[in-house]
N, CA and C of each residue as an Amber inpcrd file, in Angstrom:
protein
   249
   0.8220000  -1.1900000   0.0000000   0.0000000   0.0000000   0.0000000
   0.8690000   1.2580000   0.0000000   1.9910000   1.2170000   0.7120000
   2.8630000   2.3960000   0.7650000   3.3700000   2.7750000  -0.6280000
   3.5900000   1.7630000  -1.4660000   4.0390000   2.0140000  -2.8310000
   2.9940000   2.8320000  -3.5880000   1.7260000   2.5070000  -3.3990000
   0.6460000   3.2350000  -4.0580000   0.5460000   4.6610000  -3.5160000
   0.7110000   4.8070000  -2.2220000   0.6560000   6.1400000  -1.6200000
   1.7730000   7.0320000  -2.1670000   2.9600000   6.4800000  -2.2920000
   4.0840000   7.2480000  -2.8430000   3.8370000   7.6210000  -4.3040000
   3.2700000   6.7190000  -5.0510000   2.9790000   7.0010000  -6.4600000
   1.9500000   8.1190000  -6.5880000   0.9210000   8.1000000  -5.7710000
  -0.0910000   9.1530000  -5.8010000   0.5160000  10.4890000  -5.3810000
   1.3870000  10.4730000  -4.3790000   2.0630000  11.7070000  -3.9700000
   2.8940000  12.2570000  -5.1180000   3.6090000  11.4030000  -5.8140000
   4.4180000  11.8470000  -6.9550000   3.5430000  12.4760000  -8.0340000
   2.3650000  11.9260000  -8.2840000   1.4480000  12.5150000  -9.2600000
   1.0300000  13.9140000  -8.8310000   0.7500000  14.0810000  -7.5630000
   0.3500000  15.3910000  -7.0540000   1.4970000  16.3880000  -7.1800000
   2.7090000  15.9520000  -6.8790000   3.8590000  16.8530000  -6.9340000
   4.1910000  17.2960000  -8.3610000   3.7940000  16.5250000  -9.3360000
   4.0470000  16.8830000 -10.7360000   3.1380000  18.0040000 -11.2170000
   2.1700000  18.3890000 -10.4220000   1.1650000  19.3660000 -10.8490000
   1.6860000  20.7850000 -10.9130000   2.7330000  21.1120000 -10.1780000
   3.2460000  22.4690000 -10.2900000   3.8710000  23.0170000  -9.0250000
   4.2460000  24.2660000  -9.1120000   4.9850000  24.9580000  -8.0500000
   4.2270000  24.9770000  -6.7230000   2.9130000  25.1740000  -6.7570000
   2.1500000  25.2760000  -5.5050000   2.0710000  23.9620000  -4.7650000
   2.4320000  22.8710000  -5.4140000   2.3770000  21.5700000  -4.7560000
   3.7780000  21.0340000  -4.4580000   4.7220000  21.9270000  -4.2330000
   6.0580000  21.4830000  -3.8360000   5.9730000  20.8040000  -2.4780000
   6.8390000  19.8480000  -2.2800000   6.8110000  19.0420000  -1.0460000
   6.9610000  19.9040000   0.1970000   7.8200000  20.9060000   0.1400000
   8.0120000  21.7470000   1.3340000   6.7560000  22.5440000   1.6570000
   5.9850000  22.9400000   0.6530000   4.7180000  23.6410000   0.9070000
   3.6940000  22.7090000   1.5530000   3.6670000  21.4680000   1.0920000
   2.7310000  20.5020000   1.6720000   3.1070000  20.1690000   3.1170000
   4.3910000  19.9710000   3.3690000   4.8490000  19.6670000   4.7330000
   4.5480000  20.8440000   5.6620000   4.7840000  22.0500000   5.1920000
   4.5130000  23.2430000   6.0070000   3.0190000  23.3170000   6.3680000
   2.1570000  23.0480000   5.4000000   0.7150000  23.0870000   5.6520000
   0.3010000  22.0330000   6.6700000   0.8810000  20.8480000   6.5670000
   0.5350000  19.7740000   7.4980000   1.0690000  20.0750000   8.8900000
   2.2580000  20.6210000   8.9690000   2.8150000  20.9790000  10.2910000
   1.9170000  21.9800000  11.0160000   1.2820000  22.8650000  10.2690000
   0.3750000  23.8380000  10.8840000  -0.8670000  23.1710000  11.4640000
  -1.2020000  21.9980000  10.9480000  -2.3780000  21.2630000  11.4310000
  -2.0310000  20.1010000  12.3450000  -0.7460000  19.9120000  12.6280000
  -0.2950000  18.7360000  13.3650000  -0.9580000  18.5910000  14.7290000
  -0.9880000  19.6370000  15.5170000  -1.5630000  19.5660000  16.8660000
  -3.0510000  19.2280000  16.7910000  -3.7460000  19.8730000  15.8760000
  -5.1750000  19.6070000  15.7090000  -5.4010000  18.1590000  15.2570000
  -4.5690000  17.6790000  14.3330000  -4.6980000  16.2990000  13.8440000
  -4.4150000  15.2960000  14.9580000  -3.4060000  15.5580000  15.7770000
  -3.0740000  14.6530000  16.8760000  -4.2320000  14.5000000  17.8590000
  -5.0170000  15.5430000  18.0200000  -6.1530000  15.5020000  18.9410000
  -7.2640000  14.5740000  18.4400000  -7.1950000  14.1700000  17.1790000
  -8.1910000  13.2490000  16.6140000  -7.8830000  11.7960000  16.9550000
  -6.7310000  11.5520000  17.5340000  -6.3050000  10.2030000  17.9070000
  -6.2910000  10.0840000  19.4170000  -6.5440000   8.8830000  19.9160000
  -6.3730000   8.6310000  21.3410000  -4.8900000   8.8010000  21.6570000
  -4.5830000   9.3810000  22.7850000  -3.2030000   9.7380000  23.1270000
  -2.2380000   8.5620000  23.0230000  -2.6730000   7.3970000  23.4250000
  -1.7660000   6.2520000  23.4350000  -1.6280000   5.5760000  22.0680000
  -2.4240000   5.9760000  21.0780000  -2.3720000   5.3080000  19.7780000
  -1.3010000   5.8640000  18.8430000  -0.8690000   7.0990000  19.0370000
   0.1340000   7.7010000  18.1640000   1.5060000   7.5340000  18.8100000
   2.2820000   6.6500000  18.2390000   3.6210000   6.3720000  18.7670000
   4.6860000   6.7980000  17.7560000   4.4120000   7.8890000  17.0630000
   5.3270000   8.4080000  16.0560000   5.9200000   9.7240000  16.5340000
   7.1820000   9.9650000  16.1490000   7.7170000  11.2910000  16.4390000
   7.0860000  12.2770000  15.4590000   7.3180000  13.5500000  15.6630000
   6.6290000  14.5820000  14.8880000   6.8930000  14.4650000  13.3910000
   8.1190000  14.1660000  12.9850000   8.4280000  14.0370000  11.5570000
   7.7230000  12.8430000  10.9340000   7.7050000  11.7270000  11.6370000
   7.0290000  10.5380000  11.1220000   5.5140000  10.7480000  11.0400000
   4.9620000  11.4570000  12.0140000   3.5290000  11.7430000  11.9970000
   3.1740000  12.6330000  10.8010000   3.9750000  13.6600000  10.5700000
   3.7340000  14.5550000   9.4340000   3.8660000  13.7810000   8.1190000
   4.8460000  12.9090000   8.0290000   5.0100000  12.1000000   6.8160000
   3.7970000  11.2020000   6.5960000   3.3130000  10.5800000   7.6640000
   2.1320000   9.7300000   7.5580000   0.9310000  10.5400000   7.0820000
   0.7380000  11.7100000   7.6660000  -0.3930000  12.5580000   7.2790000
  -0.2740000  13.0040000   5.8270000   0.9360000  13.3210000   5.3930000
   1.1600000  13.7380000   4.0140000   0.8240000  12.6060000   3.0460000
   1.3880000  11.4470000   3.2840000   1.1470000  10.3090000   2.3890000
  -0.3190000   9.8890000   2.3860000  -0.8980000   9.7520000   3.5690000
  -2.2870000   9.3140000   3.6510000  -3.2390000  10.3600000   3.0770000
  -2.9830000  11.6290000   3.3850000  -3.8480000  12.7000000   2.8900000
  -3.8220000  12.8210000   1.3800000  -2.6340000  12.7860000   0.7980000
  -2.5220000  12.8640000  -0.6610000  -3.1460000  11.6460000  -1.3200000
  -2.9530000  10.4880000  -0.7210000  -3.5340000   9.2630000  -1.2680000
  -5.0580000   9.3520000  -1.2820000  -5.6340000   9.7560000  -0.1840000
  -7.0950000   9.8310000  -0.0860000  -7.6500000  10.8700000  -1.0570000
  -7.0100000  12.0380000  -1.1240000  -7.4790000  13.0860000  -2.0350000
  -7.4250000  12.6100000  -3.4870000  -6.3100000  12.0000000  -3.8670000
  -6.1510000  11.5170000  -5.2430000  -7.1190000  10.3610000  -5.5230000
  -7.3090000   9.4880000  -4.5690000  -8.2290000   8.3630000  -4.7260000
  -9.6550000   8.8530000  -4.9760000 -10.1250000   9.7830000  -4.1610000
 -11.4780000  10.3230000  -4.3390000 -11.6120000  11.0430000  -5.6740000
 -10.5810000  11.7740000  -6.0450000 -10.6060000  12.5120000  -7.3120000
 -10.7030000  11.5440000  -8.4910000  -9.8980000  10.4970000  -8.4720000
  -9.9440000   9.5130000  -9.5540000 -11.2810000   8.7680000  -9.5720000
 -11.8190000   8.4800000  -8.4010000 -13.0920000   7.7710000  -8.3320000
 -14.2140000   8.6060000  -8.9400000 -14.1940000   9.9060000  -8.6790000
 -15.2370000  10.7920000  -9.1840000 -14.9940000  11.2570000 -10.6100000
 -13.7700000  11.1830000 -11.0780000 -13.4170000  11.6020000 -12.4370000
 -12.7260000  10.4280000 -13.1150000 -13.5030000   9.4950000 -13.5470000
 -12.9850000   8.2230000 -14.0670000 -11.9640000   8.4040000 -15.1840000
 -12.0280000   9.4890000 -15.9150000 -11.0710000   9.7050000 -17.0050000
  -9.6470000   9.9420000 -16.4860000  -9.4900000  10.2020000 -15.1930000
  -8.1600000  10.4050000 -14.6080000  -7.4670000   9.0870000 -14.2450000
  -8.1930000   8.0010000 -14.2610000  -7.6110000   6.7060000 -13.8970000
  -6.6790000   6.2100000 -14.9920000  -5.5150000   5.7490000 -14.5700000
  -4.6020000   5.1170000 -15.5040000  -4.9970000   3.6470000 -15.6300000
  -4.7280000   3.0750000 -16.7870000  -5.0830000   1.6790000 -17.0090000
  -4.3380000   0.7360000 -16.0650000  -3.1310000   1.1230000 -15.6580000
  -2.3190000   0.2490000 -14.8100000  -2.4580000   0.5430000 -13.3150000
  -3.4540000   1.3390000 -12.9370000  -3.6670000   1.6700000 -11.5260000
  -4.3000000   0.4790000 -10.8150000  -3.4900000  -0.2230000 -10.0170000
  -3.9570000  -1.4410000  -9.3600000  -5.0440000  -1.1970000  -8.3220000
  -5.1440000  -0.0010000  -7.8220000  -6.1620000   0.3200000  -6.8260000
  -7.5580000   0.1010000  -7.3970000  -7.7330000   0.3970000  -8.6770000
  -9.0560000   0.3100000  -9.2940000  -9.2510000  -0.9450000 -10.1350000
  -8.3590000  -1.8880000 -10.0210000  -8.5000000  -3.1270000 -10.7870000
  -9.0330000  -4.2350000  -9.9180000
């Protein structure tokens, strides 16, 4: 699954200057405390960098997945998620 998440992130990063990795990480860091409050305290055993990385990968994956699901023409033929 991580391979698919990385591939979706790479697709998002190819979109342009506003989707540079440092801009995405900065945006997630601003929401880190709020996001952590959505988890039970004992369930998050990640340091801050690992948590931000998880949120980045999972968030981009979910956004791209929903977008492809709703816009079927965006699906690649070799996308194993939809096969």
